[in-house]
């Protein structure tokens, strides 16, 4: 391979042009996609444990739902102490928030998987 004629550093990576010059359009395309790679790498690293975190959240919420649908009203009636779990809407709101999050994740995930697998290919 001949010696590069032009090299630039971008996000810790060195990009070089060989055989003469690299067109400005080509350099821009490489830089834009290099930044995309950096962004998706950060996203993947930050969310790699999300499936396990979601399962843990469900394991926490499941018995809370059972409590809310069972002993909660009795505890509310018989206790004067201020506990967040005994607030009028605290548990109900979090149950709804979790459910809404799951539905949205499902919809977005389904759309992305279909696009990724080429059923609705992005041009």
PDB file of C-alpha atoms in Angstrom:
ATOM      1  CA  UNK A   1       0.000   0.000   0.000  1.00  0.00           C
ATOM      2  CA  UNK A   2       1.449   3.386  -0.891  1.00  0.00           C
ATOM      3  CA  UNK A   3       2.102   6.004   1.760  1.00  0.00           C
ATOM      4  CA  UNK A   4      -0.948   8.093   2.567  1.00  0.00           C
ATOM      5  CA  UNK A   5      -1.015  11.581   1.163  1.00  0.00           C
ATOM      6  CA  UNK A   6      -3.527  13.013   3.643  1.00  0.00           C
ATOM      7  CA  UNK A   7      -4.371  11.939   7.172  1.00  0.00           C
ATOM      8  CA  UNK A   8      -6.735  13.442   9.729  1.00  0.00           C
ATOM      9  CA  UNK A   9      -7.585  12.393  13.255  1.00  0.00           C
ATOM     10  CA  UNK A  10     -11.256  12.013  14.183  1.00  0.00           C
ATOM     11  CA  UNK A  11     -12.384  10.814  17.598  1.00  0.00           C
ATOM     12  CA  UNK A  12      -9.117   9.012  18.191  1.00  0.00           C
ATOM     13  CA  UNK A  13      -9.118   7.371  14.759  1.00  0.00           C
ATOM     14  CA  UNK A  14      -6.775   8.322  11.961  1.00  0.00           C
ATOM     15  CA  UNK A  15      -8.332   8.523   8.499  1.00  0.00           C
ATOM     16  CA  UNK A  16      -5.936   8.640   5.571  1.00  0.00           C
ATOM     17  CA  UNK A  17      -6.327   9.193   1.846  1.00  0.00           C
ATOM     18  CA  UNK A  18      -4.310   6.998  -0.474  1.00  0.00           C
ATOM     19  CA  UNK A  19      -3.475   7.313  -4.151  1.00  0.00           C
ATOM     20  CA  UNK A  20      -3.651  11.038  -4.227  1.00  0.00           C
ATOM     21  CA  UNK A  21      -6.511  12.889  -2.669  1.00  0.00           C
ATOM     22  CA  UNK A  22      -9.668  12.236  -0.770  1.00  0.00           C
ATOM     23  CA  UNK A  23     -12.573  14.288  -2.005  1.00  0.00           C
ATOM     24  CA  UNK A  24     -14.160  16.620   0.538  1.00  0.00           C
ATOM     25  CA  UNK A  25     -17.464  14.787   0.056  1.00  0.00           C
ATOM     26  CA  UNK A  26     -15.811  11.456   0.838  1.00  0.00           C
ATOM     27  CA  UNK A  27     -14.085  12.889   3.914  1.00  0.00           C
ATOM     28  CA  UNK A  28     -17.388  14.333   5.168  1.00  0.00           C
ATOM     29  CA  UNK A  29     -19.166  10.988   4.580  1.00  0.00           C
ATOM     30  CA  UNK A  30     -16.487   9.151   6.541  1.00  0.00           C
ATOM     31  CA  UNK A  31     -16.592  11.666   9.388  1.00  0.00           C
ATOM     32  CA  UNK A  32     -20.399  11.592   9.629  1.00  0.00           C
ATOM     33  CA  UNK A  33     -20.475   7.797   9.726  1.00  0.00           C
ATOM     34  CA  UNK A  34     -17.554   7.656  12.137  1.00  0.00           C
ATOM     35  CA  UNK A  35     -19.584   9.848  14.507  1.00  0.00           C
ATOM     36  CA  UNK A  36     -22.589   7.556  14.034  1.00  0.00           C
ATOM     37  CA  UNK A  37     -20.414   4.589  15.008  1.00  0.00           C
ATOM     38  CA  UNK A  38     -19.266   6.453  18.110  1.00  0.00           C
ATOM     39  CA  UNK A  39     -22.869   7.267  19.068  1.00  0.00           C
ATOM     40  CA  UNK A  40     -24.221   3.733  18.588  1.00  0.00           C
ATOM     41  CA  UNK A  41     -21.237   2.271  20.453  1.00  0.00           C
ATOM     42  CA  UNK A  42     -21.968   4.571  23.414  1.00  0.00           C
ATOM     43  CA  UNK A  43     -25.664   3.653  23.275  1.00  0.00           C
ATOM     44  CA  UNK A  44     -24.976  -0.097  23.138  1.00  0.00           C
ATOM     45  CA  UNK A  45     -22.491   0.124  26.014  1.00  0.00           C
ATOM     46  CA  UNK A  46     -24.875   2.194  28.151  1.00  0.00           C
ATOM     47  CA  UNK A  47     -27.840  -0.130  27.574  1.00  0.00           C
ATOM     48  CA  UNK A  48     -26.281  -3.583  27.346  1.00  0.00           C
ATOM     49  CA  UNK A  49     -27.845  -4.585  30.683  1.00  0.00           C
ATOM     50  CA  UNK A  50     -31.305  -3.194  29.896  1.00  0.00           C
ATOM     51  CA  UNK A  51     -33.012  -6.583  29.355  1.00  0.00           C
ATOM     52  CA  UNK A  52     -31.826  -7.782  32.770  1.00  0.00           C
ATOM     53  CA  UNK A  53     -32.738  -4.434  34.366  1.00  0.00           C
ATOM     54  CA  UNK A  54     -36.220  -4.657  32.867  1.00  0.00           C
ATOM     55  CA  UNK A  55     -36.683  -8.211  34.159  1.00  0.00           C
ATOM     56  CA  UNK A  56     -35.545  -7.088  37.620  1.00  0.00           C
ATOM     57  CA  UNK A  57     -37.981  -4.171  37.544  1.00  0.00           C
ATOM     58  CA  UNK A  58     -40.799  -6.575  36.680  1.00  0.00           C
ATOM     59  CA  UNK A  59     -39.753  -8.884  39.529  1.00  0.00           C
ATOM     60  CA  UNK A  60     -40.032  -5.866  41.839  1.00  0.00           C
ATOM     61  CA  UNK A  61     -43.347  -4.647  40.440  1.00  0.00           C
ATOM     62  CA  UNK A  62     -45.140  -8.025  40.359  1.00  0.00           C
ATOM     63  CA  UNK A  63     -45.410  -8.451  44.147  1.00  0.00           C
ATOM     64  CA  UNK A  64     -46.214  -4.738  44.498  1.00  0.00           C
ATOM     65  CA  UNK A  65     -49.192  -5.224  42.172  1.00  0.00           C
ATOM     66  CA  UNK A  66     -50.292  -8.232  44.240  1.00  0.00           C
ATOM     67  CA  UNK A  67     -50.023  -6.119  47.397  1.00  0.00           C
ATOM     68  CA  UNK A  68     -51.953  -3.253  45.810  1.00  0.00           C
ATOM     69  CA  UNK A  69     -54.716  -5.599  44.672  1.00  0.00           C
ATOM     70  CA  UNK A  70     -54.802  -7.373  48.045  1.00  0.00           C
ATOM     71  CA  UNK A  71     -53.752  -5.999  51.427  1.00  0.00           C
ATOM     72  CA  UNK A  72     -53.135  -2.394  50.331  1.00  0.00           C
ATOM     73  CA  UNK A  73     -56.614  -1.029  51.099  1.00  0.00           C
ATOM     74  CA  UNK A  74     -56.606  -2.643  54.552  1.00  0.00           C
ATOM     75  CA  UNK A  75     -53.164  -1.213  55.336  1.00  0.00           C
ATOM     76  CA  UNK A  76     -54.317   2.201  54.119  1.00  0.00           C
ATOM     77  CA  UNK A  77     -57.392   2.123  56.357  1.00  0.00           C
ATOM     78  CA  UNK A  78     -55.551   0.880  59.450  1.00  0.00           C
ATOM     79  CA  UNK A  79     -52.355   2.945  59.269  1.00  0.00           C
ATOM     80  CA  UNK A  80     -51.801   6.612  60.006  1.00  0.00           C
ATOM     81  CA  UNK A  81     -48.121   6.545  59.065  1.00  0.00           C
ATOM     82  CA  UNK A  82     -47.003   8.337  55.921  1.00  0.00           C
ATOM     83  CA  UNK A  83     -45.615   5.743  53.535  1.00  0.00           C
ATOM     84  CA  UNK A  84     -45.301   6.424  49.833  1.00  0.00           C
ATOM     85  CA  UNK A  85     -46.779   3.026  49.061  1.00  0.00           C
ATOM     86  CA  UNK A  86     -49.965   4.069  50.848  1.00  0.00           C
ATOM     87  CA  UNK A  87     -50.440   7.236  48.814  1.00  0.00           C
ATOM     88  CA  UNK A  88     -53.667   7.325  46.850  1.00  0.00           C
ATOM     89  CA  UNK A  89     -52.047   7.136  43.407  1.00  0.00           C
ATOM     90  CA  UNK A  90     -48.401   6.168  43.979  1.00  0.00           C
ATOM     91  CA  UNK A  91     -48.550   2.451  43.162  1.00  0.00           C
ATOM     92  CA  UNK A  92     -51.272   2.870  40.540  1.00  0.00           C
ATOM     93  CA  UNK A  93     -49.278   5.528  38.672  1.00  0.00           C
ATOM     94  CA  UNK A  94     -46.094   3.461  38.657  1.00  0.00           C
ATOM     95  CA  UNK A  95     -47.979   0.379  37.463  1.00  0.00           C
ATOM     96  CA  UNK A  96     -49.352   2.462  34.586  1.00  0.00           C
ATOM     97  CA  UNK A  97     -45.991   4.066  33.818  1.00  0.00           C
ATOM     98  CA  UNK A  98     -44.302   0.666  33.634  1.00  0.00           C
ATOM     99  CA  UNK A  99     -47.050  -0.749  31.417  1.00  0.00           C
ATOM    100  CA  UNK A 100     -46.946   2.272  29.082  1.00  0.00           C
ATOM    101  CA  UNK A 101     -43.161   2.004  28.854  1.00  0.00           C
ATOM    102  CA  UNK A 102     -43.410  -1.684  27.933  1.00  0.00           C
ATOM    103  CA  UNK A 103     -45.995  -0.983  25.225  1.00  0.00           C
ATOM    104  CA  UNK A 104     -43.892   1.818  23.745  1.00  0.00           C
ATOM    105  CA  UNK A 105     -40.742  -0.316  23.850  1.00  0.00           C
ATOM    106  CA  UNK A 106     -42.620  -3.113  22.115  1.00  0.00           C
ATOM    107  CA  UNK A 107     -43.884  -0.837  19.350  1.00  0.00           C
ATOM    108  CA  UNK A 108     -40.536   0.846  18.751  1.00  0.00           C
ATOM    109  CA  UNK A 109     -38.666  -2.472  18.948  1.00  0.00           C
ATOM    110  CA  UNK A 110     -41.022  -4.117  16.459  1.00  0.00           C
ATOM    111  CA  UNK A 111     -40.614  -1.247  13.990  1.00  0.00           C
ATOM    112  CA  UNK A 112     -36.826  -1.249  14.296  1.00  0.00           C
ATOM    113  CA  UNK A 113     -36.559  -5.030  13.971  1.00  0.00           C
ATOM    114  CA  UNK A 114     -38.710  -4.959  10.830  1.00  0.00           C
ATOM    115  CA  UNK A 115     -36.523  -2.227   9.337  1.00  0.00           C
ATOM    116  CA  UNK A 116     -33.356  -4.014  10.406  1.00  0.00           C
ATOM    117  CA  UNK A 117     -34.494  -7.261   8.822  1.00  0.00           C
ATOM    118  CA  UNK A 118     -35.375  -5.448   5.615  1.00  0.00           C
ATOM    119  CA  UNK A 119     -39.146  -5.725   5.728  1.00  0.00           C
ATOM    120  CA  UNK A 120     -39.403  -1.924   5.617  1.00  0.00           C
ATOM    121  CA  UNK A 121     -35.884  -1.152   4.455  1.00  0.00           C
ATOM    122  CA  UNK A 122     -34.659   2.363   5.144  1.00  0.00           C
ATOM    123  CA  UNK A 123     -33.190   3.983   2.075  1.00  0.00           C
TER     124      UNK A 123
END
